[in-house]
Amino acid sequence: MTLSRQIFDTVIVGGGGSGLRAALQLAEAGHNVAVFSKVFPTRSHTVAAQGGIGASLGNMQEDHWLWHMYDTIKGSDYLGDQDAIEFMCRKAAEVVYELEHFGMPFDRNPDGTIYQRPFGGHTQNFGERAVQRACAAADRTGHAMLHTLYQRNVRARCQFFVEWMALDLIRDYEGAVVGIVALEMETGEVMVFQSKATILATGGAGRIYQSSTNAFINTGDGLGMAARAGIPLEDMEFWQFHPTGVAGAGVLITEGVRGEGGILLNANGERFMERYAPNMKDLASRDVVSRAMDQEIKEGRGVGPERDHVLLKLDHLGAEIINKRLPGIREIALKFAHVDPIREPIPVVPTCHYQMGGIPTNYYGQVVVPRGANPSEPVPGLYAIGECACVSVHGANRLGTNSLLDLLVFGKSAGDHVSEWLKTHPRHRDLPRNAAERSLERLARLDSTAPGERVTDVSADMRRTVQQHAGVFRTGTLLAEGVEKIREVGQRARSTTIDDKSRVFNTARIEALELENLAIVAEATLVSAQAREESRGAHAREDFKERDDKNWLKHSLWYLDGSRLDYKPVNLQPLTVESFEPKIRVY
Amino acid sequence: MESGTRERERLRWRSRRGLLEMDLILQRFLDRHLATLSVEDTQAYDALLDLPDNDFLDLVMGRAAPADDTLGQVLEKIRQS
């Protein structure tokens, strides 16, 4: 079967913050760029980012990129690569000022400089005292950033393929990436897009969890594409959680609720945080509270018919305080939990928020894989940026406001590197024969009338399995059981069926394809987590409570083929400064 | 009939948003109302889908009022879903 083909210098998969930043860099340099997005770019999940962009501008107090670097490395629990972290922290001011120049409506100080907010973990002088480092646009930083970048891209004549889903990478016989296969939702047509360089910018895959703050589009499509093309996924055991998402929905209840006196209760009505953190109780740090909640659930003291959540009680605060000091909480509880917190507790559960791992890259955004003695050999023609990539600047845990910074710095860096690459690689490489074979087989399965399971059933089982077995509270036994279950789910995800065989805007078909990607990420997560016998950052093992630098100061690499694990060293050597040696983390 | 079905499927896909809150709200609305939406409501819904997520959420949560009167009826259905 011959498919129609289009040719571009660069193809970018994903129209969120990182994809738009990379596209802009390339389009303004005069290259022809195509950006593929499942939804209109300004409705990408970057829109949900509220906190701000971390940059040591020093507009409020004295600040320095080296202090930002220290906070990031400490936050990463020393799993972050220090070359990439130095690169990011040093570039932070530049990318923020560029965004300002593009018209981003940052909050301002009276003197006209960018106002910077305080944020947890941001410190002066290597942890001495707090510093205000977060640059924001009210509570709509991500939204403002997407709109600013999108307008600028339109001006630069970047070409958008909206409501297209990328299906697979095309690699030639030497392993170079030479384009993608993509599906247009409106027509159901499958096309080949040949490129000199391809950038994956598809965001995170937080939808593998039953409770997730991620939008429905966050299905790890780029991770699935990379894994199917033989590229490993790095550090997939590390996911950031927020303690209080509304059970069954994932919408966050701000930590301010506990600050105002809200308390957590288990099925027995016990204020269990008194046992886990006798002093701080419900105000203990995020990871302590999340883990305690999950342990209560795992040990059978959860609430509800499935015993799968705990309760956040605030009715004792009284209607006046709830309405005055916690605006919006009541409407969130009413809308998403169907309870009125003035009278009833809110069902809550630790909720997945951010993916630290991803497609392995260097700080130019080049995708890198082990080859011979080199643990990080670039794959010709392939780049990955943003949440789908693992540079790794977040290591085992991400510092707040570094996600938007990551998008800007590495989006731009990849754009610059591709520009250089195009100078030395002026011609398109030939497409291999049967370039689209894998994608067409995947679609043919869904077109066939062979019996199979419903996508929603398999999808629900996947999310429940990941939540139960790779949540915040992890043990060897839980993980081993989870690995078995998720392999079975993976098989089922590859044998689903759909009733609607139409080609036009067939949402069921898209969801079946997305599930294949999610199932790959879910398996990578469980297998990597089971193997890592230590506690580091967001990966906390009840049976291995300490960080183990002797054996585990290394990145996990999971391969789809054989569900095999490999490892590569952490880069502890920054670009110009002295290494930050691993220390015990105390906050 | 077939074109109506595909039009509804188009609306279903466009109800995939950047904000989880909107995904959840619109999913409930679609499950309850999509099959029986009138022509006017379909047009109004289509117009709402063109809004940025945060503005759409403000309308649904009642933090802002729609600029256009014709959107009120379908917006109320979304709020009640």
mmCIF file of C-alpha atoms in Angstrom, chain A residues 138-420:
data_model
loop_
_atom_site.group_PDB
_atom_site.id
_atom_site.type_symbol
_atom_site.label_atom_id
_atom_site.label_comp_id
_atom_site.label_asym_id
_atom_site.label_seq_id
_atom_site.Cartn_x
_atom_site.Cartn_y
_atom_site.Cartn_z
ATOM 1 C CA ALA A 138 -1.194 35.652 37.587
ATOM 2 C CA ASP A 139 -2.429 32.064 37.933
ATOM 3 C CA ARG A 140 -2.326 31.567 34.178
ATOM 4 C CA THR A 141 1.371 31.288 33.436
ATOM 5 C CA GLY A 142 1.096 28.217 31.217
ATOM 6 C CA HIS A 143 -1.902 29.619 29.388
ATOM 7 C CA ALA A 144 -0.155 32.955 28.724
ATOM 8 C CA MET A 145 2.994 31.170 27.592
ATOM 9 C CA LEU A 146 1.134 28.956 25.092
ATOM 10 C CA HIS A 147 -0.739 31.903 23.610
ATOM 11 C CA THR A 148 2.406 34.022 23.366
ATOM 12 C CA LEU A 149 4.388 31.257 21.662
ATOM 13 C CA TYR A 150 1.543 30.238 19.360
ATOM 14 C CA GLN A 151 0.994 33.779 18.040
ATOM 15 C CA ARG A 152 4.700 34.161 17.425
ATOM 16 C CA ASN A 153 4.801 30.838 15.551
ATOM 17 C CA VAL A 154 1.922 31.882 13.305
ATOM 18 C CA ARG A 155 3.841 35.054 12.522
ATOM 19 C CA ALA A 156 6.928 32.971 11.679
ATOM 20 C CA ARG A 157 4.813 30.856 9.314
ATOM 21 C CA CYS A 158 5.233 27.605 11.140
ATOM 22 C CA GLN A 159 2.881 25.023 9.658
ATOM 23 C CA PHE A 160 0.410 23.329 12.014
ATOM 24 C CA PHE A 161 -1.249 19.958 11.526
ATOM 25 C CA VAL A 162 -4.042 20.219 14.079
ATOM 26 C CA GLU A 163 -6.104 17.167 15.049
ATOM 27 C CA TRP A 164 -3.484 14.816 13.731
ATOM 28 C CA MET A 165 -2.121 11.936 15.771
ATOM 29 C CA ALA A 166 1.433 10.752 15.191
ATOM 30 C CA LEU A 167 1.528 6.964 15.161
ATOM 31 C CA ASP A 168 5.134 5.848 14.743
ATOM 32 C CA LEU A 169 8.683 6.957 14.040
ATOM 33 C CA ILE A 170 10.330 5.861 10.821
ATOM 34 C CA ARG A 171 13.931 4.649 11.242
ATOM 35 C CA ASP A 172 16.145 3.637 8.357
ATOM 36 C CA TYR A 173 18.482 0.656 8.207
ATOM 37 C CA GLU A 174 21.236 2.583 9.966
ATOM 38 C CA GLY A 175 18.945 3.597 12.797
ATOM 39 C CA ALA A 176 18.523 7.229 11.751
ATOM 40 C CA VAL A 177 15.057 8.709 12.210
ATOM 41 C CA VAL A 178 13.760 9.913 8.834
ATOM 42 C CA GLY A 179 10.184 10.923 9.608
ATOM 43 C CA ILE A 180 6.879 9.871 11.105
ATOM 44 C CA VAL A 181 3.619 8.217 10.177
ATOM 45 C CA ALA A 182 0.579 10.241 11.225
ATOM 46 C CA LEU A 183 -3.196 9.991 11.133
ATOM 47 C CA GLU A 184 -5.551 12.846 10.288
ATOM 48 C CA MET A 185 -8.580 12.572 12.526
ATOM 49 C CA GLU A 186 -11.018 14.403 10.267
ATOM 50 C CA THR A 187 -10.487 12.048 7.320
ATOM 51 C CA GLY A 188 -8.885 8.998 8.883
ATOM 52 C CA GLU A 189 -6.130 9.306 6.290
ATOM 53 C CA VAL A 190 -2.673 7.977 7.146
ATOM 54 C CA MET A 191 0.310 9.835 5.708
ATOM 55 C CA VAL A 192 4.075 9.674 5.781
ATOM 56 C CA PHE A 193 5.981 12.825 6.749
ATOM 57 C CA GLN A 194 9.603 12.674 5.723
ATOM 58 C CA SER A 195 12.006 14.897 7.653
ATOM 59 C CA LYS A 196 15.669 15.578 8.247
ATOM 60 C CA ALA A 197 15.038 15.968 11.954
ATOM 61 C CA THR A 198 12.128 14.867 14.158
ATOM 62 C CA ILE A 199 11.403 16.319 17.594
ATOM 63 C CA LEU A 200 9.169 14.517 20.076
ATOM 64 C CA ALA A 201 7.382 16.966 22.380
ATOM 65 C CA THR A 202 4.344 14.985 23.437
ATOM 66 C CA GLY A 203 4.294 15.734 27.172
ATOM 67 C CA GLY A 204 3.821 13.335 30.056
ATOM 68 C CA ALA A 205 1.847 10.121 30.406
ATOM 69 C CA GLY A 206 0.221 10.770 33.787
ATOM 70 C CA ARG A 207 -2.955 9.085 32.578
ATOM 71 C CA ILE A 208 -1.420 5.697 33.456
ATOM 72 C CA TYR A 209 -2.615 6.385 37.026
ATOM 73 C CA GLN A 210 -6.195 6.047 38.214
ATOM 74 C CA SER A 211 -5.831 9.333 40.026
ATOM 75 C CA SER A 212 -4.040 11.900 37.903
ATOM 76 C CA THR A 213 -4.091 15.656 37.488
ATOM 77 C CA ASN A 214 -3.248 15.182 33.812
ATOM 78 C CA ALA A 215 -5.723 15.995 31.051
ATOM 79 C CA PHE A 216 -7.080 13.089 28.955
ATOM 80 C CA ILE A 217 -4.696 13.901 26.074
ATOM 81 C CA ASN A 218 -1.613 13.053 28.199
ATOM 82 C CA THR A 219 -1.205 9.528 26.936
ATOM 83 C CA GLY A 220 2.537 9.276 26.371
ATOM 84 C CA ASP A 221 2.290 9.001 22.594
ATOM 85 C CA GLY A 222 5.918 10.037 22.071
ATOM 86 C CA LEU A 223 7.111 7.519 24.648
ATOM 87 C CA GLY A 224 5.190 4.748 22.903
ATOM 88 C CA MET A 225 6.592 5.815 19.524
ATOM 89 C CA ALA A 226 10.158 5.841 20.873
ATOM 90 C CA ALA A 227 9.806 2.515 22.684
ATOM 91 C CA ARG A 228 8.342 0.781 19.626
ATOM 92 C CA ALA A 229 11.284 2.132 17.599
ATOM 93 C CA GLY A 230 13.743 0.407 19.952
ATOM 94 C CA ILE A 231 14.649 3.431 22.078
ATOM 95 C CA PRO A 232 14.773 2.896 25.851
ATOM 96 C CA LEU A 233 12.750 4.900 28.382
ATOM 97 C CA GLU A 234 14.767 6.399 31.247
ATOM 98 C CA ASP A 235 13.905 6.593 34.978
ATOM 99 C CA MET A 236 10.244 5.741 34.505
ATOM 100 C CA GLU A 237 9.878 4.737 38.173
ATOM 101 C CA PHE A 238 9.902 8.406 39.182
ATOM 102 C CA TRP A 239 6.511 10.154 39.251
ATOM 103 C CA GLN A 240 5.635 13.207 41.301
ATOM 104 C CA PHE A 241 2.474 12.979 43.401
ATOM 105 C CA HIS A 242 0.278 15.516 45.098
ATOM 106 C CA PRO A 243 -1.348 14.292 48.335
ATOM 107 C CA THR A 244 -4.877 15.533 47.881
ATOM 108 C CA GLY A 245 -6.608 14.966 44.570
ATOM 109 C CA VAL A 246 -10.376 14.399 44.583
ATOM 110 C CA ALA A 247 -10.849 10.609 44.515
ATOM 111 C CA GLY A 248 -12.203 9.402 41.186
ATOM 112 C CA ALA A 249 -11.497 12.749 39.475
ATOM 113 C CA GLY A 250 -7.906 13.867 40.124
ATOM 114 C CA VAL A 251 -8.690 17.581 40.479
ATOM 115 C CA LEU A 252 -6.397 19.029 43.149
ATOM 116 C CA ILE A 253 -7.473 20.338 46.520
ATOM 117 C CA THR A 254 -4.872 22.921 47.479
ATOM 118 C CA GLU A 255 -2.561 22.201 50.393
ATOM 119 C CA GLY A 256 -3.864 25.435 51.882
ATOM 120 C CA VAL A 257 -6.862 23.425 53.121
ATOM 121 C CA ARG A 258 -4.651 21.547 55.581
ATOM 122 C CA GLY A 259 -2.897 24.824 56.376
ATOM 123 C CA GLU A 260 -6.245 26.244 57.493
ATOM 124 C CA GLY A 261 -6.937 23.252 59.729
ATOM 125 C CA GLY A 262 -8.339 20.553 57.445
ATOM 126 C CA ILE A 263 -7.494 17.025 58.703
ATOM 127 C CA LEU A 264 -7.192 13.603 57.089
ATOM 128 C CA LEU A 265 -9.226 10.639 58.381
ATOM 129 C CA ASN A 266 -9.158 6.920 57.579
ATOM 130 C CA ALA A 267 -12.073 4.435 57.479
ATOM 131 C CA ASN A 268 -12.098 4.250 61.294
ATOM 132 C CA GLY A 269 -12.425 8.011 61.559
ATOM 133 C CA GLU A 270 -8.881 8.137 62.912
ATOM 134 C CA ARG A 271 -6.681 11.187 62.349
ATOM 135 C CA PHE A 272 -3.899 8.917 61.123
ATOM 136 C CA MET A 273 -1.261 11.606 60.467
ATOM 137 C CA GLU A 274 -0.747 11.767 64.251
ATOM 138 C CA ARG A 275 0.912 8.356 63.993
ATOM 139 C CA TYR A 276 3.134 9.161 60.993
ATOM 140 C CA ALA A 277 4.192 12.709 61.911
ATOM 141 C CA PRO A 278 3.462 13.372 65.608
ATOM 142 C CA ASN A 279 4.643 16.991 65.423
ATOM 143 C CA MET A 280 3.599 18.256 62.000
ATOM 144 C CA LYS A 281 0.621 15.891 61.641
ATOM 145 C CA ASP A 282 -1.452 16.930 58.586
ATOM 146 C CA LEU A 283 1.029 19.692 57.779
ATOM 147 C CA ALA A 284 3.963 17.327 57.195
ATOM 148 C CA SER A 285 5.703 17.572 53.804
ATOM 149 C CA ARG A 286 3.959 16.473 50.628
ATOM 150 C CA ASP A 287 5.762 13.149 50.275
ATOM 151 C CA VAL A 288 5.256 12.186 53.945
ATOM 152 C CA VAL A 289 1.514 12.903 53.763
ATOM 153 C CA SER A 290 1.112 11.151 50.394
ATOM 154 C CA ARG A 291 2.910 8.057 51.627
ATOM 155 C CA ALA A 292 0.936 7.890 54.875
ATOM 156 C CA MET A 293 -2.349 8.178 52.972
ATOM 157 C CA ASP A 294 -1.319 5.448 50.549
ATOM 158 C CA GLN A 295 -0.128 3.195 53.377
ATOM 159 C CA GLU A 296 -3.507 3.559 55.125
ATOM 160 C CA ILE A 297 -5.218 2.527 51.888
ATOM 161 C CA LYS A 298 -2.835 -0.388 51.217
ATOM 162 C CA GLU A 299 -3.291 -1.677 54.770
ATOM 163 C CA GLY A 300 -7.071 -1.795 54.385
ATOM 164 C CA ARG A 301 -8.072 1.371 56.205
ATOM 165 C CA GLY A 302 -9.258 3.178 53.082
ATOM 166 C CA VAL A 303 -12.782 4.551 52.740
ATOM 167 C CA GLY A 304 -15.540 3.746 50.257
ATOM 168 C CA PRO A 305 -16.804 0.516 48.674
ATOM 169 C CA GLU A 306 -13.358 -0.110 47.141
ATOM 170 C CA ARG A 307 -11.543 1.180 50.245
ATOM 171 C CA ASP A 308 -9.457 3.223 47.836
ATOM 172 C CA HIS A 309 -9.351 6.721 49.361
ATOM 173 C CA VAL A 310 -9.249 8.649 52.640
ATOM 174 C CA LEU A 311 -11.229 11.685 53.784
ATOM 175 C CA LEU A 312 -10.296 15.335 54.094
ATOM 176 C CA LYS A 313 -12.478 16.840 56.798
ATOM 177 C CA LEU A 314 -12.979 20.584 57.030
ATOM 178 C CA ASP A 315 -16.577 21.005 58.178
ATOM 179 C CA HIS A 316 -15.281 21.772 61.697
ATOM 180 C CA LEU A 317 -13.777 25.003 60.317
ATOM 181 C CA GLY A 318 -17.255 26.404 59.744
ATOM 182 C CA ALA A 319 -18.879 27.844 56.644
ATOM 183 C CA GLU A 320 -17.442 31.318 57.153
ATOM 184 C CA ILE A 321 -13.778 30.277 57.158
ATOM 185 C CA ILE A 322 -14.305 27.840 54.292
ATOM 186 C CA ASN A 323 -15.970 30.503 52.151
ATOM 187 C CA LYS A 324 -13.592 33.299 53.120
ATOM 188 C CA ARG A 325 -10.158 31.700 53.328
ATOM 189 C CA LEU A 326 -10.579 28.785 50.934
ATOM 190 C CA PRO A 327 -12.386 30.262 47.950
ATOM 191 C CA GLY A 328 -13.044 27.801 45.207
ATOM 192 C CA ILE A 329 -12.629 24.713 47.390
ATOM 193 C CA ARG A 330 -16.341 24.369 47.977
ATOM 194 C CA GLU A 331 -17.171 24.625 44.273
ATOM 195 C CA ILE A 332 -14.453 22.085 43.398
ATOM 196 C CA ALA A 333 -15.783 19.666 46.028
ATOM 197 C CA LEU A 334 -19.361 20.142 44.843
ATOM 198 C CA LYS A 335 -18.494 19.822 41.179
ATOM 199 C CA PHE A 336 -15.998 16.952 41.256
ATOM 200 C CA ALA A 337 -16.645 15.053 44.514
ATOM 201 C CA HIS A 338 -20.383 15.815 44.777
ATOM 202 C CA VAL A 339 -20.025 16.692 48.443
ATOM 203 C CA ASP A 340 -20.477 19.967 50.287
ATOM 204 C CA PRO A 341 -17.372 20.366 52.457
ATOM 205 C CA ILE A 342 -19.325 22.565 54.873
ATOM 206 C CA ARG A 343 -21.185 19.417 55.894
ATOM 207 C CA GLU A 344 -19.220 16.403 54.632
ATOM 208 C CA PRO A 345 -15.566 15.402 54.208
ATOM 209 C CA ILE A 346 -13.995 15.342 50.724
ATOM 210 C CA PRO A 347 -12.763 11.943 49.438
ATOM 211 C CA VAL A 348 -9.091 12.349 48.508
ATOM 212 C CA VAL A 349 -6.225 10.188 47.269
ATOM 213 C CA PRO A 350 -2.539 10.758 46.350
ATOM 214 C CA THR A 351 -2.625 11.929 42.757
ATOM 215 C CA CYS A 352 -0.037 11.661 40.010
ATOM 216 C CA HIS A 353 1.079 15.017 38.738
ATOM 217 C CA TYR A 354 4.359 14.904 36.799
ATOM 218 C CA GLN A 355 6.590 12.417 35.006
ATOM 219 C CA MET A 356 10.283 12.845 35.814
ATOM 220 C CA GLY A 357 11.504 10.100 33.464
ATOM 221 C CA GLY A 358 11.157 9.872 29.707
ATOM 222 C CA ILE A 359 13.033 9.517 26.444
ATOM 223 C CA PRO A 360 16.771 9.833 27.211
ATOM 224 C CA THR A 361 18.375 12.988 25.797
ATOM 225 C CA ASN A 362 21.392 15.230 26.249
ATOM 226 C CA TYR A 363 21.062 18.983 26.828
ATOM 227 C CA TYR A 364 20.916 19.659 23.093
ATOM 228 C CA GLY A 365 17.690 17.655 23.079
ATOM 229 C CA GLN A 366 19.280 14.854 21.041
ATOM 230 C CA VAL A 367 17.886 11.437 21.912
ATOM 231 C CA VAL A 368 20.775 9.321 23.222
ATOM 232 C CA VAL A 369 21.068 5.560 23.656
ATOM 233 C CA PRO A 370 23.816 3.213 24.849
ATOM 234 C CA ARG A 371 25.992 1.948 22.043
ATOM 235 C CA GLY A 372 29.149 -0.051 22.683
ATOM 236 C CA ALA A 373 31.106 1.677 25.431
ATOM 237 C CA ASN A 374 29.217 4.956 25.031
ATOM 238 C CA PRO A 375 26.136 5.150 27.263
ATOM 239 C CA SER A 376 24.854 8.216 25.410
ATOM 240 C CA GLU A 377 25.241 7.959 21.645
ATOM 241 C CA PRO A 378 22.894 10.317 19.748
ATOM 242 C CA VAL A 379 20.267 8.755 17.468
ATOM 243 C CA PRO A 380 20.714 10.641 14.170
ATOM 244 C CA GLY A 381 17.742 12.858 13.375
ATOM 245 C CA LEU A 382 15.818 12.356 16.617
ATOM 246 C CA TYR A 383 15.206 14.827 19.451
ATOM 247 C CA ALA A 384 12.922 14.897 22.499
ATOM 248 C CA ILE A 385 12.024 17.824 24.761
ATOM 249 C CA GLY A 386 9.732 18.731 27.640
ATOM 250 C CA GLU A 387 7.962 16.274 29.918
ATOM 251 C CA CYS A 388 8.311 13.377 27.446
ATOM 252 C CA ALA A 389 12.112 13.709 27.622
ATOM 253 C CA CYS A 390 14.545 12.806 30.391
ATOM 254 C CA VAL A 391 17.507 15.192 30.101
ATOM 255 C CA SER A 392 17.722 14.574 33.156
ATOM 256 C CA VAL A 393 17.214 17.842 35.025
ATOM 257 C CA HIS A 394 14.533 16.560 37.426
ATOM 258 C CA GLY A 395 16.254 13.338 38.480
ATOM 259 C CA ALA A 396 14.204 11.578 41.158
ATOM 260 C CA ASN A 397 12.051 14.621 41.963
ATOM 261 C CA ARG A 398 11.306 17.896 40.222
ATOM 262 C CA LEU A 399 11.787 21.283 41.849
ATOM 263 C CA GLY A 400 8.661 23.454 41.556
ATOM 264 C CA THR A 401 8.656 25.863 38.533
ATOM 265 C CA ASN A 402 11.365 23.869 36.747
ATOM 266 C CA SER A 403 8.876 22.223 34.384
ATOM 267 C CA LEU A 404 8.039 25.402 32.451
ATOM 268 C CA LEU A 405 11.725 26.342 32.538
ATOM 269 C CA ASP A 406 12.626 22.932 31.118
ATOM 270 C CA LEU A 407 10.187 23.471 28.203
ATOM 271 C CA LEU A 408 11.683 26.824 27.292
ATOM 272 C CA VAL A 409 15.375 26.008 27.707
ATOM 273 C CA PHE A 410 15.413 22.641 26.004
ATOM 274 C CA GLY A 411 12.821 23.619 23.394
ATOM 275 C CA LYS A 412 15.115 26.430 22.335
ATOM 276 C CA SER A 413 18.263 24.334 22.665
ATOM 277 C CA ALA A 414 16.842 21.565 20.476
ATOM 278 C CA GLY A 415 15.734 24.176 17.924
ATOM 279 C CA ASP A 416 19.259 25.580 17.793
ATOM 280 C CA HIS A 417 20.859 22.162 17.527
ATOM 281 C CA VAL A 418 18.530 21.109 14.717
ATOM 282 C CA SER A 419 19.382 24.348 12.857
ATOM 283 C CA GLU A 420 23.077 23.406 12.999
#
